[in-house]
Coordinates of C-alpha atoms in Angstrom, one line a residue:
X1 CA 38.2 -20.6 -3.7
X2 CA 36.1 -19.9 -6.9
X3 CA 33.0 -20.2 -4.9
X4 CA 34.5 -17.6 -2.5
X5 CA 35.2 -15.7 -4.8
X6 CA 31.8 -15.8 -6.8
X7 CA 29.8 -14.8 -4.0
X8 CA 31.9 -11.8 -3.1
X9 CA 31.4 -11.0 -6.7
X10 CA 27.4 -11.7 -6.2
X11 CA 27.4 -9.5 -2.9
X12 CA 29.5 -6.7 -4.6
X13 CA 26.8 -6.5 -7.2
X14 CA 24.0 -6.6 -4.9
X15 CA 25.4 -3.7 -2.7
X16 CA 25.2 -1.5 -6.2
X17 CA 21.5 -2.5 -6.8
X18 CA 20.4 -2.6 -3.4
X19 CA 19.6 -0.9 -0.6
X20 CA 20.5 -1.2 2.4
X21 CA 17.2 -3.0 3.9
X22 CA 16.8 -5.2 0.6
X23 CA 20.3 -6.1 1.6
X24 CA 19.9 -7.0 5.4
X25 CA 16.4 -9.2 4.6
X26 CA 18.7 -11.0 1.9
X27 CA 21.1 -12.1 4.4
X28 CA 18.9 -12.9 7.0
X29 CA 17.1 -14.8 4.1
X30 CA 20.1 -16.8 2.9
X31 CA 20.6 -17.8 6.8
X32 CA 17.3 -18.9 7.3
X33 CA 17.7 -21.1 3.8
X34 CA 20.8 -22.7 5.8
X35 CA 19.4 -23.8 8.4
X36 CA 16.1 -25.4 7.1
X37 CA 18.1 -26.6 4.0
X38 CA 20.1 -28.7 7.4
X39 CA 16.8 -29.9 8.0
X40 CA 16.1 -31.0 4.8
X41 CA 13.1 -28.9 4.8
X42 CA 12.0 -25.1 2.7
X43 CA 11.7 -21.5 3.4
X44 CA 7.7 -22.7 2.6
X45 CA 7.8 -24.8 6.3
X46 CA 9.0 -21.6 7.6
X47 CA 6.2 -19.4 6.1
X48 CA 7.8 -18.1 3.1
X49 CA 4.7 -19.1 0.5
X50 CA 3.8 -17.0 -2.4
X51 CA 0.7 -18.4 -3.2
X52 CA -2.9 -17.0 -3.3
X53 CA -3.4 -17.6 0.3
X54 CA -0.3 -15.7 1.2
X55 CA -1.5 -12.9 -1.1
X56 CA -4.6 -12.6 0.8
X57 CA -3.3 -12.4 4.2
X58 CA -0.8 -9.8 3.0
X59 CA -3.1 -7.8 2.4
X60 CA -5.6 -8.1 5.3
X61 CA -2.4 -7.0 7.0
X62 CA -2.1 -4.2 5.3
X63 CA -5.3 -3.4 5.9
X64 CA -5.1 -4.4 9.6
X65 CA -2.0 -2.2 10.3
X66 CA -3.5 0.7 8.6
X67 CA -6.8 0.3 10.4
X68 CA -4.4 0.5 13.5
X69 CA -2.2 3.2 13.3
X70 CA -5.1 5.5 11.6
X71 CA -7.2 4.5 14.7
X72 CA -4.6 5.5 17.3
X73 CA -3.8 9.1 14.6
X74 CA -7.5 9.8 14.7
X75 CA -7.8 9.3 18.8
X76 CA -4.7 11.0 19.3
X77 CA -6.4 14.1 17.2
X78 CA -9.4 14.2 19.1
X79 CA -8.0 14.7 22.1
X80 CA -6.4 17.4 20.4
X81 CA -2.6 16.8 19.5
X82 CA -2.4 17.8 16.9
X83 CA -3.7 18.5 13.5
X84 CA -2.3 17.6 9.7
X85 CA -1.4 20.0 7.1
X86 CA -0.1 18.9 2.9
X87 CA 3.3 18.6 2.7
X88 CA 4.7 21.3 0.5
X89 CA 5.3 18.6 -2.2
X90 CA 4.0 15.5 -2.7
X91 CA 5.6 13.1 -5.5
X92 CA 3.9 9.5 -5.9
X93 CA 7.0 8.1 -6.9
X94 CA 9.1 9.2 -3.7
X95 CA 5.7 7.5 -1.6
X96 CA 6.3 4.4 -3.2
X97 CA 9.9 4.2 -3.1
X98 CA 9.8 5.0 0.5
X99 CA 7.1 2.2 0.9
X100 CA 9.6 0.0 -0.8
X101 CA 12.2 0.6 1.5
X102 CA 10.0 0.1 4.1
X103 CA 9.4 -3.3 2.8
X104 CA 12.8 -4.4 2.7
X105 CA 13.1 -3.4 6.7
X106 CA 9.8 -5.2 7.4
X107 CA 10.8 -8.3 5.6
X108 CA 14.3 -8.6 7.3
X109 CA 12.8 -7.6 10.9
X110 CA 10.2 -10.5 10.5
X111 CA 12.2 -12.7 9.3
X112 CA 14.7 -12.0 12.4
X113 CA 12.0 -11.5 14.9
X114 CA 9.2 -14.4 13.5
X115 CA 11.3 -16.2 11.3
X116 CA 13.1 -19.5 11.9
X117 CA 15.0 -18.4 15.0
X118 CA 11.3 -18.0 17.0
X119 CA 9.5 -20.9 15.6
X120 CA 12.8 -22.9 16.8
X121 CA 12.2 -21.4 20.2
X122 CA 8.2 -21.6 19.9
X123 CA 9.1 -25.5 19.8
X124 CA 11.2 -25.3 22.2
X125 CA 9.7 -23.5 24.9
X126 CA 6.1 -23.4 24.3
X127 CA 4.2 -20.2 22.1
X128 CA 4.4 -18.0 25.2
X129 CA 7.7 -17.6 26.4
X130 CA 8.8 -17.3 23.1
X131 CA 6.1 -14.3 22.2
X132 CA 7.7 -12.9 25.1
X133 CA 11.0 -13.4 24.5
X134 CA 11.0 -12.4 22.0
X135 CA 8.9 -9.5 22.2
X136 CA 11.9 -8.3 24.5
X137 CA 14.3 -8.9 21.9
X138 CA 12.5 -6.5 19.7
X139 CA 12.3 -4.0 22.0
X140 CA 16.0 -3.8 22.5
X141 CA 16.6 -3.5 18.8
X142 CA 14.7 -0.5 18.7
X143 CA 17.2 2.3 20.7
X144 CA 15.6 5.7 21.7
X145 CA 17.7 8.5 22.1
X146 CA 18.1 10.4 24.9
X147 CA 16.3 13.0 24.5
X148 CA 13.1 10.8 25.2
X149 CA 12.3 11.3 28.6
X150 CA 11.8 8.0 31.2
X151 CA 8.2 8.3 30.7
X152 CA 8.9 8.5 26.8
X153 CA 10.5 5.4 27.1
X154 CA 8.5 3.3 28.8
X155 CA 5.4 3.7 26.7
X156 CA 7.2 3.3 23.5
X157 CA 9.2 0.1 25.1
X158 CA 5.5 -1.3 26.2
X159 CA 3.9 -0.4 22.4
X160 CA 7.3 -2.1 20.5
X161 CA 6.3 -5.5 23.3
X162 CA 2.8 -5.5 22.4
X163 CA 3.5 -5.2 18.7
X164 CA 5.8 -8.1 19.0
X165 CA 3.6 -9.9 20.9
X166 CA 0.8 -9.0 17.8
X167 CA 3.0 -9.6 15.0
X168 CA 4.3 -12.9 17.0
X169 CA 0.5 -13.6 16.8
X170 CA 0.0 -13.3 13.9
X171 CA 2.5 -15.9 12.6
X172 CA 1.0 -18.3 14.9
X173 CA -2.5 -17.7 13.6
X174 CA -1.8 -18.1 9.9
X175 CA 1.2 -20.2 10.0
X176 CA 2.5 -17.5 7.3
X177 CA 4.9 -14.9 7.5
X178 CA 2.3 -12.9 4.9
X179 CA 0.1 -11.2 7.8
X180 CA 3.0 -10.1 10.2
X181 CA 4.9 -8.8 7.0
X182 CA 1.4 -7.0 5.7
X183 CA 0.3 -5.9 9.4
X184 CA 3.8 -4.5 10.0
X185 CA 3.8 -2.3 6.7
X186 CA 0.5 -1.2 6.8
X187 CA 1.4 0.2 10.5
X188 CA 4.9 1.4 9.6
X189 CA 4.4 3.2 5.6
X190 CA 0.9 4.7 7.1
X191 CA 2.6 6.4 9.9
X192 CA 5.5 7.4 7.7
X193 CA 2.6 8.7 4.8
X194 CA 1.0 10.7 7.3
X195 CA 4.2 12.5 8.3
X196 CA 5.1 10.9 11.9
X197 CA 8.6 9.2 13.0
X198 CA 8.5 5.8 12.4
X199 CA 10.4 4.6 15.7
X200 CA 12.6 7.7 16.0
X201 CA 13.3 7.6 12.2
X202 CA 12.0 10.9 10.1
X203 CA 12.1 11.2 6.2
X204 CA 10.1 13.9 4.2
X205 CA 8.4 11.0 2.2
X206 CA 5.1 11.9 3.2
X207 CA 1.7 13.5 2.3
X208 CA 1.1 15.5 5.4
X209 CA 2.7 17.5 8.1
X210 CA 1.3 17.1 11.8
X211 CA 1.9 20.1 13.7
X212 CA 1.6 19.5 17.3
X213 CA -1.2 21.6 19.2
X214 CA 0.0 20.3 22.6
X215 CA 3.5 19.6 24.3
X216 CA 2.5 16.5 25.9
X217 CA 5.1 14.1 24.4
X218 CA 2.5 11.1 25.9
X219 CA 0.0 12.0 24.1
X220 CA 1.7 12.4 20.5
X221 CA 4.6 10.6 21.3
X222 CA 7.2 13.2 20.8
X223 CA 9.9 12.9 18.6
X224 CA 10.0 9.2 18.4
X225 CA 6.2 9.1 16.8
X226 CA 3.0 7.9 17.5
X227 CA 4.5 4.2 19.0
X228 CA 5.9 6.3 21.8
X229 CA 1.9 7.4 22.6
X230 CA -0.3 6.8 25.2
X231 CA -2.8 6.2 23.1
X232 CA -1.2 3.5 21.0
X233 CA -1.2 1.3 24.1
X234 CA -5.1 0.4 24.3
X235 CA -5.5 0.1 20.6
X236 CA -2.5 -2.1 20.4
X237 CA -3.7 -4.2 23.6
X238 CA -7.0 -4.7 22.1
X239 CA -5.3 -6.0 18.7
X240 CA -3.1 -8.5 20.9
X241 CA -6.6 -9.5 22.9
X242 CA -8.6 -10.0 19.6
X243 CA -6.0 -12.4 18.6
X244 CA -5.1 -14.3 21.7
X245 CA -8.3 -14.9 22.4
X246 CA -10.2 -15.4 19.4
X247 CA -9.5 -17.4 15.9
X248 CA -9.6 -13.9 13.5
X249 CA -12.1 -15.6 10.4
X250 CA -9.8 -16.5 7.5
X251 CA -6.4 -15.9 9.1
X252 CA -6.2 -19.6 10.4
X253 CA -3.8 -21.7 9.5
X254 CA -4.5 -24.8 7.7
X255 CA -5.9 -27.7 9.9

């Protein structure tokens, strides 16, 4: 009873200090430490390592998810879809709170998504059905409203497979949660900075303002952003090629 009762005490507290995504990736944290600690094993064998290594692939994800979502922004411009204008007010503080908050949702999605849960079904059924199981699973825990059209729909459902299938990648590659959870952010807090819907979600954190020059929802993705384009399907497709079929230089896991 007094353990009961100290960790309704502990959540309590947390639910004052925390946000909401902070407080998701520490549940889905403590479960994950359940079930390996049945296992006798760590988060580490799960790919929770803070190390140097893990620092390092963190940020080539960054930089990988940026060099994505500013690749499909800058395609989608040129073909005319829009064009960016400042924000009326820009704080850095408010950018890096939001980031913040988007790590918290990034940390808890991967740790769901690419966490112990897939690496249990990776064993079990081989690395492909679970990618694309799981792959599937993500899409369906990412609702569009229905104001998307069918067309809407089906090329943001295909963009949310194939970045589960990358992101599902990227574990595999590195043996590290680090890359997904950079790749991820860098994808998600760019799209968010330049002013775009991150999966139907809006906030005014940003730096710019797209206004859109054409109605073609394929093309810009409507009101669901830039993972609901057109566009975003060959970039992503080429990312999940790159990996699938080559070894990415130092993103390998150990031997």
């Amino acid at each position: 009873v007094g353990c009961a009762a100290g960790l309704i005490f502990l959540a309590r507290r947390a639910r004052v200090h925390l946000s909401e995504p902070w407080l998701a990736f520490a549940a889905a944290l403590c479960a994950s430490w359940i079930c390996v600690r049945l296992e006798r094993r760590s988060l580490a064998s799960i790919g929770f390592q803070l190390d140097l290594r893990a620092a390092r692939q963190f940020g080539a994800g960054i930089v990988l998810g940026l060099v994505l979502m500013l690749a499909t922004a800058l395609l989608v411009w040129l073909l005319g879809g829009f064009h960016l204008t400042p924000a009326a007010t820009v704080r850095a503080g408010d950018i890096l709170r939001a980031g913040l908050l988007m790590l918290g949702a990034v940390l808890f999605e991967e740790t769901l998504f690419r966490g112990y849960a897939f690496q249990r079904t990776v064993l079990g059924l081989g690395p492909r059905r679970a990618l694309l199981l799981f792959a599937a699973l993500f899409v369906l825990a990412h609702p569009m409203g229905p104001e998307m059209s069918a067309a809407l729909q089906a090329y943001a459902s295909l963009n949310i497979f194939l970045a589960a299938v990358l992101l599902g990648l990227c574990y595999l590659r590195s043996g590290s949660l680090a890359l997904p959870v950079g790749l991820h952010l860098g994808w998600n807090w760019s799209m968010e900075t330049l002013g775009f819907a991150v999966s139907g979600n809006h906030t005014a954190d940003s730096i710019w303002v797209p206004v859109f020059d054409k109605g073609t929802d394929w093309l810009t993705g409507g009101p669901f952003g830039l993972e609901a384009s057109a566009v975003s399907l060959p970039v992503l497709g080429a990312a999940v090629a790159w990996f699938a079929l080559g070894r990415p230089a130092g993103l390998q896991s150990r031997p």
